[in-house]
Amino acid sequence: MVLALVALVATVLCYGTATVFQDVAAGQEDRRSGADPFLIVRLFRRLPYVAGTALDGAGFLLSLLALRRLPVFAVQAGVAASIGVTAVVAAVVFGLRLGRRGWAVLGLLGTGLVAVAGSAAAEAARPETTGLWVGLCAGVAVLTVLAWLVSRRGPTDWSASALAAVSGLAYGGVALTARLLSAGDGSFLSQGLLHLLADPLLWALLGYGAIGLVTFASALREGPVTTVAAVVVVAETVAPSMAGLLLLGDRARPGLGWLAGLGFVVTVLAAWLLTRLDRDRVPAGTTDRPSPGR
């Protein structure tokens, strides 16, 4: 349990920092609308994106350790809290101040995460049923179609948020498939290679990861980093957490269900409120606040 909690904290730090590095690289690309698979190829020529992706990989491996013992809602609440790390690191990298409301929301975010982590019960997930297996595999195709539809719409005011939402749902699919793969007789990392390659859930996990990577990079190219990251973490937190509670046997410690629910709501709400940080932040060393439309 202690190792899982340490892995969760490290996951939060890795994911939050990776987002800023990836945003620096994505900001150097020309603004276009829609999901662009070739954008990933171009971004991998930029050192900040490579560093950010390496941190994402480290965060993913750490999240696997956390998912072996912690319920999906606890791990995904931690992922939501990574937006706080993104806000702080972005303020340092871009020379911006968070403002009083920003720091207050960060405090709320941390409080919610502590409540969730402290109330989560440590146990493995239930083995998957056929219906859940089919649903997770079909979800890869559904999200692929959604990303394609957003791309066909052309430039719109909501295209960045739509791509971020698809990315968040895809990353939520990664969490669910990883949780299921770790169920039963141990972590899938300890299974034989042939057994692992024959498991459709592994390919679903890779499919979700690819969709999330492409749509997230495309969303960062179109919208501000804090807004995009907030939409992603809300989308990848709520849906998979509900699925974990309803289908995988995730639960809170006896008598602490109310604390887990309250902490989860507070964490997700605080992550959403951080979308307003782009309006609150100002260049360090100045006293002027940007206008709401800037």
mmCIF file of C-alpha atoms in Angstrom:
data_model
loop_
_atom_site.group_PDB
_atom_site.id
_atom_site.type_symbol
_atom_site.label_atom_id
_atom_site.label_comp_id
_atom_site.label_asym_id
_atom_site.label_seq_id
_atom_site.Cartn_x
_atom_site.Cartn_y
_atom_site.Cartn_z
ATOM 1 C CA MET A 1 0.000 0.000 0.000
ATOM 2 C CA VAL A 2 2.822 2.406 0.878
ATOM 3 C CA LEU A 3 4.650 1.574 -2.352
ATOM 4 C CA ALA A 4 1.438 2.180 -4.310
ATOM 5 C CA LEU A 5 0.957 5.606 -2.699
ATOM 6 C CA VAL A 6 4.575 6.582 -3.399
ATOM 7 C CA ALA A 7 4.129 5.467 -7.007
ATOM 8 C CA LEU A 8 0.963 7.584 -7.218
ATOM 9 C CA VAL A 9 2.757 10.727 -6.023
ATOM 10 C CA ALA A 10 5.591 10.120 -8.491
ATOM 11 C CA THR A 11 3.020 9.613 -11.262
ATOM 12 C CA VAL A 12 1.471 13.002 -10.490
ATOM 13 C CA LEU A 13 4.855 14.737 -10.697
ATOM 14 C CA CYS A 14 5.843 13.006 -13.945
ATOM 15 C CA TYR A 15 2.555 13.646 -15.755
ATOM 16 C CA GLY A 16 2.292 17.263 -14.633
ATOM 17 C CA THR A 17 5.824 18.147 -15.725
ATOM 18 C CA ALA A 18 5.572 16.208 -18.993
ATOM 19 C CA THR A 19 2.583 18.292 -20.108
ATOM 20 C CA VAL A 20 4.586 21.524 -19.976
ATOM 21 C CA PHE A 21 7.500 20.078 -21.948
ATOM 22 C CA GLN A 22 5.107 18.768 -24.593
ATOM 23 C CA ASP A 23 3.340 22.127 -24.746
ATOM 24 C CA VAL A 24 6.644 23.921 -25.404
ATOM 25 C CA ALA A 25 7.267 21.646 -28.394
ATOM 26 C CA ALA A 26 3.663 21.777 -29.672
ATOM 27 C CA GLY A 27 3.696 25.575 -29.511
ATOM 28 C CA GLN A 28 6.503 25.627 -32.062
ATOM 29 C CA GLU A 29 4.272 23.987 -34.665
ATOM 30 C CA ASP A 30 1.928 25.862 -37.002
ATOM 31 C CA ARG A 31 -1.633 26.111 -35.700
ATOM 32 C CA ARG A 32 -3.996 23.764 -37.532
ATOM 33 C CA SER A 33 -7.258 22.142 -36.603
ATOM 34 C CA GLY A 34 -7.961 18.468 -36.079
ATOM 35 C CA ALA A 35 -6.044 15.367 -35.086
ATOM 36 C CA ASP A 36 -2.833 15.122 -37.092
ATOM 37 C CA PRO A 37 -1.042 11.737 -36.846
ATOM 38 C CA PHE A 38 2.048 13.171 -38.567
ATOM 39 C CA LEU A 39 2.343 15.837 -35.881
ATOM 40 C CA ILE A 40 3.794 13.212 -33.534
ATOM 41 C CA VAL A 41 6.559 12.437 -36.043
ATOM 42 C CA ARG A 42 7.485 16.120 -36.293
ATOM 43 C CA LEU A 43 7.327 16.650 -32.548
ATOM 44 C CA PHE A 44 9.703 13.779 -31.861
ATOM 45 C CA ARG A 45 12.377 15.855 -33.591
ATOM 46 C CA ARG A 46 12.145 18.356 -30.732
ATOM 47 C CA LEU A 47 14.000 17.674 -27.481
ATOM 48 C CA PRO A 48 11.278 19.085 -25.147
ATOM 49 C CA TYR A 49 8.708 16.691 -26.608
ATOM 50 C CA VAL A 50 11.074 13.725 -26.290
ATOM 51 C CA ALA A 51 11.729 14.661 -22.655
ATOM 52 C CA GLY A 52 8.018 15.076 -21.975
ATOM 53 C CA THR A 53 7.206 11.736 -23.578
ATOM 54 C CA ALA A 54 9.913 10.048 -21.503
ATOM 55 C CA LEU A 55 8.333 11.492 -18.358
ATOM 56 C CA ASP A 56 4.928 10.287 -19.551
ATOM 57 C CA GLY A 57 6.378 6.802 -19.982
ATOM 58 C CA ALA A 58 7.845 6.874 -16.495
ATOM 59 C CA GLY A 59 4.534 8.131 -15.129
ATOM 60 C CA PHE A 60 2.666 5.326 -16.885
ATOM 61 C CA LEU A 61 4.919 2.626 -15.435
ATOM 62 C CA LEU A 62 4.537 4.158 -11.990
ATOM 63 C CA SER A 63 0.765 4.250 -12.427
ATOM 64 C CA LEU A 64 0.832 0.501 -13.133
ATOM 65 C CA LEU A 65 2.383 -0.034 -9.710
ATOM 66 C CA ALA A 66 -0.298 2.137 -8.150
ATOM 67 C CA LEU A 67 -3.130 0.375 -10.021
ATOM 68 C CA ARG A 68 -2.070 -3.025 -8.683
ATOM 69 C CA ARG A 69 -3.206 -2.051 -5.181
ATOM 70 C CA LEU A 70 -5.240 1.146 -5.482
ATOM 71 C CA PRO A 71 -8.698 1.503 -7.043
ATOM 72 C CA VAL A 72 -9.062 3.307 -10.352
ATOM 73 C CA PHE A 73 -10.774 6.308 -8.757
ATOM 74 C CA ALA A 74 -7.777 6.933 -6.470
ATOM 75 C CA VAL A 75 -5.198 6.701 -9.241
ATOM 76 C CA GLN A 76 -7.277 8.800 -11.634
ATOM 77 C CA ALA A 77 -7.816 11.440 -8.950
ATOM 78 C CA GLY A 78 -4.039 11.594 -8.721
ATOM 79 C CA VAL A 79 -3.848 12.056 -12.476
ATOM 80 C CA ALA A 80 -6.337 14.904 -12.148
ATOM 81 C CA ALA A 81 -4.111 16.474 -9.508
ATOM 82 C CA SER A 82 -1.245 16.513 -12.008
ATOM 83 C CA ILE A 83 -2.842 19.607 -13.540
ATOM 84 C CA GLY A 84 -1.698 21.408 -10.405
ATOM 85 C CA VAL A 85 1.888 20.414 -11.120
ATOM 86 C CA THR A 86 1.364 21.556 -14.719
ATOM 87 C CA ALA A 87 0.162 24.966 -13.530
ATOM 88 C CA VAL A 88 3.137 25.470 -11.204
ATOM 89 C CA VAL A 89 5.775 24.277 -13.691
ATOM 90 C CA ALA A 90 4.184 26.317 -16.499
ATOM 91 C CA ALA A 91 4.301 29.409 -14.290
ATOM 92 C CA VAL A 92 8.030 28.885 -13.746
ATOM 93 C CA VAL A 93 8.879 27.997 -17.359
ATOM 94 C CA PHE A 94 6.863 30.816 -18.927
ATOM 95 C CA GLY A 95 7.686 33.389 -16.249
ATOM 96 C CA LEU A 96 4.105 33.797 -14.999
ATOM 97 C CA ARG A 97 2.447 34.266 -11.617
ATOM 98 C CA LEU A 98 -0.401 32.031 -10.537
ATOM 99 C CA GLY A 99 -2.313 34.617 -8.503
ATOM 100 C CA ARG A 100 -4.151 34.190 -5.209
ATOM 101 C CA ARG A 101 -7.038 32.236 -6.644
ATOM 102 C CA GLY A 102 -4.640 29.919 -8.418
ATOM 103 C CA TRP A 103 -2.799 29.033 -5.219
ATOM 104 C CA ALA A 104 -6.109 28.626 -3.371
ATOM 105 C CA VAL A 105 -7.352 26.163 -5.984
ATOM 106 C CA LEU A 106 -4.050 24.277 -5.815
ATOM 107 C CA GLY A 107 -4.540 23.921 -2.063
ATOM 108 C CA LEU A 108 -8.059 22.603 -2.669
ATOM 109 C CA LEU A 109 -6.673 20.173 -5.238
ATOM 110 C CA GLY A 110 -4.107 18.792 -2.825
ATOM 111 C CA THR A 111 -6.670 18.433 -0.044
ATOM 112 C CA GLY A 112 -9.011 16.458 -2.273
ATOM 113 C CA LEU A 113 -6.236 14.133 -3.408
ATOM 114 C CA VAL A 114 -5.130 13.422 0.167
ATOM 115 C CA ALA A 115 -8.735 12.591 1.100
ATOM 116 C CA VAL A 116 -9.084 10.179 -1.823
ATOM 117 C CA ALA A 117 -5.750 8.457 -1.251
ATOM 118 C CA GLY A 118 -6.346 8.133 2.468
ATOM 119 C CA SER A 119 -9.781 6.545 2.071
ATOM 120 C CA ALA A 120 -9.050 4.126 -0.787
ATOM 121 C CA ALA A 121 -9.090 0.413 -0.036
ATOM 122 C CA ALA A 122 -6.116 -1.584 -1.300
ATOM 123 C CA GLU A 123 -7.120 -4.621 -3.351
ATOM 124 C CA ALA A 124 -6.782 -6.140 -6.807
ATOM 125 C CA ALA A 125 -9.421 -5.705 -9.487
ATOM 126 C CA ARG A 126 -11.930 -8.417 -10.282
ATOM 127 C CA PRO A 127 -11.120 -10.488 -13.383
ATOM 128 C CA GLU A 128 -12.859 -9.098 -16.449
ATOM 129 C CA THR A 129 -16.123 -10.366 -17.856
ATOM 130 C CA THR A 130 -16.686 -10.969 -21.569
ATOM 131 C CA GLY A 131 -18.964 -7.943 -21.866
ATOM 132 C CA LEU A 132 -16.393 -5.617 -20.302
ATOM 133 C CA TRP A 133 -13.648 -7.035 -22.519
ATOM 134 C CA VAL A 134 -15.736 -6.451 -25.654
ATOM 135 C CA GLY A 135 -16.720 -2.971 -24.510
ATOM 136 C CA LEU A 136 -13.135 -1.903 -23.885
ATOM 137 C CA CYS A 137 -11.961 -3.204 -27.245
ATOM 138 C CA ALA A 138 -14.889 -1.532 -29.046
ATOM 139 C CA GLY A 139 -14.090 1.731 -27.287
ATOM 140 C CA VAL A 140 -10.865 2.031 -29.296
ATOM 141 C CA ALA A 141 -12.864 2.120 -32.538
ATOM 142 C CA VAL A 142 -15.415 4.576 -31.117
ATOM 143 C CA LEU A 143 -12.768 7.071 -30.023
ATOM 144 C CA THR A 144 -10.973 6.749 -33.363
ATOM 145 C CA VAL A 145 -14.179 7.722 -35.141
ATOM 146 C CA LEU A 146 -14.780 10.637 -32.762
ATOM 147 C CA ALA A 147 -11.272 12.001 -33.377
ATOM 148 C CA TRP A 148 -11.829 11.711 -37.129
ATOM 149 C CA LEU A 149 -15.162 13.552 -36.898
ATOM 150 C CA VAL A 150 -13.583 16.426 -34.960
ATOM 151 C CA SER A 151 -10.850 16.676 -37.589
ATOM 152 C CA ARG A 152 -13.424 16.899 -40.390
ATOM 153 C CA ARG A 153 -15.202 19.836 -38.771
ATOM 154 C CA GLY A 154 -12.298 22.184 -39.458
ATOM 155 C CA PRO A 155 -11.217 25.084 -37.181
ATOM 156 C CA THR A 156 -13.797 25.822 -34.461
ATOM 157 C CA ASP A 157 -13.817 27.457 -31.042
ATOM 158 C CA TRP A 158 -14.292 24.080 -29.372
ATOM 159 C CA SER A 159 -12.013 21.856 -31.456
ATOM 160 C CA ALA A 160 -9.131 21.946 -28.937
ATOM 161 C CA SER A 161 -11.483 21.048 -26.073
ATOM 162 C CA ALA A 162 -13.099 18.276 -28.142
ATOM 163 C CA LEU A 163 -9.720 16.761 -28.983
ATOM 164 C CA ALA A 164 -8.694 17.055 -25.321
ATOM 165 C CA ALA A 165 -11.884 15.255 -24.270
ATOM 166 C CA VAL A 166 -11.193 12.386 -26.701
ATOM 167 C CA SER A 167 -7.635 12.230 -25.407
ATOM 168 C CA GLY A 168 -8.840 12.095 -21.810
ATOM 169 C CA LEU A 169 -11.287 9.275 -22.539
ATOM 170 C CA ALA A 170 -8.500 7.392 -24.317
ATOM 171 C CA TYR A 171 -6.160 7.745 -21.346
ATOM 172 C CA GLY A 172 -9.020 6.601 -19.126
ATOM 173 C CA GLY A 173 -9.252 3.501 -21.304
ATOM 174 C CA VAL A 174 -5.543 2.931 -20.685
ATOM 175 C CA ALA A 175 -6.153 3.010 -16.927
ATOM 176 C CA LEU A 176 -9.033 0.527 -17.102
ATOM 177 C CA THR A 177 -7.221 -1.958 -19.324
ATOM 178 C CA ALA A 178 -4.084 -1.704 -17.171
ATOM 179 C CA ARG A 179 -6.153 -2.318 -14.036
ATOM 180 C CA LEU A 180 -7.704 -5.423 -15.598
ATOM 181 C CA LEU A 181 -4.392 -6.724 -16.911
ATOM 182 C CA SER A 182 -3.004 -6.547 -13.373
ATOM 183 C CA ALA A 183 -5.940 -8.581 -11.972
ATOM 184 C CA GLY A 184 -5.865 -12.237 -11.166
ATOM 185 C CA ASP A 185 -2.537 -14.010 -10.747
ATOM 186 C CA GLY A 186 -0.339 -10.926 -10.719
ATOM 187 C CA SER A 187 0.843 -8.051 -12.801
ATOM 188 C CA PHE A 188 0.842 -8.472 -16.554
ATOM 189 C CA LEU A 189 4.485 -7.360 -16.434
ATOM 190 C CA SER A 190 5.281 -10.774 -14.922
ATOM 191 C CA GLN A 191 3.382 -12.802 -17.531
ATOM 192 C CA GLY A 192 5.092 -14.599 -20.376
ATOM 193 C CA LEU A 193 5.611 -12.629 -23.573
ATOM 194 C CA LEU A 194 3.497 -14.912 -25.746
ATOM 195 C CA HIS A 195 0.678 -14.930 -23.198
ATOM 196 C CA LEU A 196 0.800 -11.165 -23.018
ATOM 197 C CA LEU A 197 0.836 -10.656 -26.798
ATOM 198 C CA ALA A 198 -2.188 -12.963 -27.138
ATOM 199 C CA ASP A 199 -4.269 -10.869 -24.730
ATOM 200 C CA PRO A 200 -6.601 -8.487 -26.649
ATOM 201 C CA LEU A 201 -6.591 -6.136 -23.655
ATOM 202 C CA LEU A 202 -2.925 -5.369 -24.304
ATOM 203 C CA TRP A 203 -3.733 -4.275 -27.851
ATOM 204 C CA ALA A 204 -6.679 -2.260 -26.578
ATOM 205 C CA LEU A 205 -4.325 -0.556 -24.123
ATOM 206 C CA LEU A 206 -1.883 0.286 -26.934
ATOM 207 C CA GLY A 207 -4.745 1.536 -29.103
ATOM 208 C CA TYR A 208 -6.042 3.825 -26.362
ATOM 209 C CA GLY A 209 -2.524 5.098 -25.747
ATOM 210 C CA ALA A 210 -1.967 5.925 -29.414
ATOM 211 C CA ILE A 211 -5.288 7.789 -29.672
ATOM 212 C CA GLY A 212 -4.561 9.720 -26.501
ATOM 213 C CA LEU A 213 -1.081 10.674 -27.683
ATOM 214 C CA VAL A 214 -2.194 11.955 -31.099
ATOM 215 C CA THR A 215 -5.259 13.871 -29.927
ATOM 216 C CA PHE A 216 -3.458 15.380 -26.934
ATOM 217 C CA ALA A 217 -0.622 16.714 -29.080
ATOM 218 C CA SER A 218 -3.140 18.130 -31.571
ATOM 219 C CA ALA A 219 -5.143 19.776 -28.765
ATOM 220 C CA LEU A 220 -2.004 21.374 -27.321
ATOM 221 C CA ARG A 221 -1.262 22.866 -30.732
ATOM 222 C CA GLU A 222 -4.683 24.533 -30.807
ATOM 223 C CA GLY A 223 -5.398 25.571 -27.218
ATOM 224 C CA PRO A 224 -3.705 26.843 -24.008
ATOM 225 C CA VAL A 225 -1.883 24.176 -22.015
ATOM 226 C CA THR A 226 -3.787 24.564 -18.726
ATOM 227 C CA THR A 227 -7.204 24.464 -20.407
ATOM 228 C CA VAL A 228 -6.306 21.446 -22.530
ATOM 229 C CA ALA A 229 -4.774 19.584 -19.599
ATOM 230 C CA ALA A 230 -7.797 20.304 -17.398
ATOM 231 C CA VAL A 231 -10.242 18.931 -19.988
ATOM 232 C CA VAL A 232 -8.066 15.855 -20.394
ATOM 233 C CA VAL A 233 -7.831 15.088 -16.681
ATOM 234 C CA VAL A 234 -11.558 15.591 -16.080
ATOM 235 C CA ALA A 235 -12.429 13.273 -18.986
ATOM 236 C CA GLU A 236 -9.913 10.614 -17.965
ATOM 237 C CA THR A 237 -10.977 10.738 -14.311
ATOM 238 C CA VAL A 238 -14.764 10.602 -14.131
ATOM 239 C CA ALA A 239 -15.684 7.868 -16.649
ATOM 240 C CA PRO A 240 -13.031 5.249 -15.734
ATOM 241 C CA SER A 241 -13.534 5.877 -12.009
ATOM 242 C CA MET A 242 -17.250 5.140 -12.324
ATOM 243 C CA ALA A 243 -16.437 2.038 -14.368
ATOM 244 C CA GLY A 244 -14.028 0.873 -11.681
ATOM 245 C CA LEU A 245 -16.636 1.279 -8.962
ATOM 246 C CA LEU A 246 -19.445 -0.392 -10.910
ATOM 247 C CA LEU A 247 -17.574 -3.130 -12.779
ATOM 248 C CA LEU A 248 -14.196 -3.835 -11.172
ATOM 249 C CA GLY A 249 -15.086 -3.992 -7.498
ATOM 250 C CA ASP A 250 -13.190 -0.843 -6.508
ATOM 251 C CA ARG A 251 -14.233 0.531 -3.120
ATOM 252 C CA ALA A 252 -13.262 2.808 -0.264
ATOM 253 C CA ARG A 253 -12.306 1.672 3.218
ATOM 254 C CA PRO A 254 -15.251 0.701 5.423
ATOM 255 C CA GLY A 255 -16.947 3.813 6.754
ATOM 256 C CA LEU A 256 -14.920 6.176 4.546
ATOM 257 C CA GLY A 257 -16.976 6.052 1.371
ATOM 258 C CA TRP A 258 -18.243 9.580 2.002
ATOM 259 C CA LEU A 259 -14.673 10.873 2.327
ATOM 260 C CA ALA A 260 -13.596 9.150 -0.883
ATOM 261 C CA GLY A 261 -16.578 10.601 -2.758
ATOM 262 C CA LEU A 262 -16.085 14.099 -1.359
ATOM 263 C CA GLY A 263 -12.354 14.036 -2.047
ATOM 264 C CA PHE A 264 -12.914 12.816 -5.589
ATOM 265 C CA VAL A 265 -15.435 15.574 -6.338
ATOM 266 C CA VAL A 266 -13.171 18.225 -4.800
ATOM 267 C CA THR A 267 -10.164 17.027 -6.802
ATOM 268 C CA VAL A 268 -11.981 16.980 -10.142
ATOM 269 C CA LEU A 269 -13.683 20.326 -9.439
ATOM 270 C CA ALA A 270 -10.371 21.946 -8.515
ATOM 271 C CA ALA A 271 -8.772 20.582 -11.696
ATOM 272 C CA TRP A 272 -11.597 22.101 -13.722
ATOM 273 C CA LEU A 273 -11.272 25.455 -11.923
ATOM 274 C CA LEU A 274 -7.631 25.585 -12.940
ATOM 275 C CA THR A 275 -8.795 26.191 -16.514
ATOM 276 C CA ARG A 276 -9.241 29.804 -15.351
ATOM 277 C CA LEU A 277 -5.577 30.136 -14.494
ATOM 278 C CA ASP A 278 -4.794 31.378 -18.002
ATOM 279 C CA ARG A 279 -6.851 34.458 -17.158
ATOM 280 C CA ASP A 280 -5.344 34.919 -13.709
ATOM 281 C CA ARG A 281 -1.667 34.501 -14.530
ATOM 282 C CA VAL A 282 0.424 37.543 -15.391
ATOM 283 C CA PRO A 283 4.096 37.899 -16.335
ATOM 284 C CA ALA A 284 6.302 37.804 -13.270
ATOM 285 C CA GLY A 285 7.520 41.213 -12.183
ATOM 286 C CA THR A 286 4.478 43.099 -13.512
ATOM 287 C CA THR A 287 1.280 44.304 -11.883
ATOM 288 C CA ASP A 288 -1.002 44.352 -14.932
ATOM 289 C CA ARG A 289 -3.583 41.622 -15.273
ATOM 290 C CA PRO A 290 -4.379 40.343 -18.757
ATOM 291 C CA SER A 291 -7.843 40.995 -20.070
ATOM 292 C CA PRO A 292 -10.266 38.023 -19.972
ATOM 293 C CA GLY A 293 -10.063 37.603 -23.715
ATOM 294 C CA ARG A 294 -6.283 37.546 -23.993
#
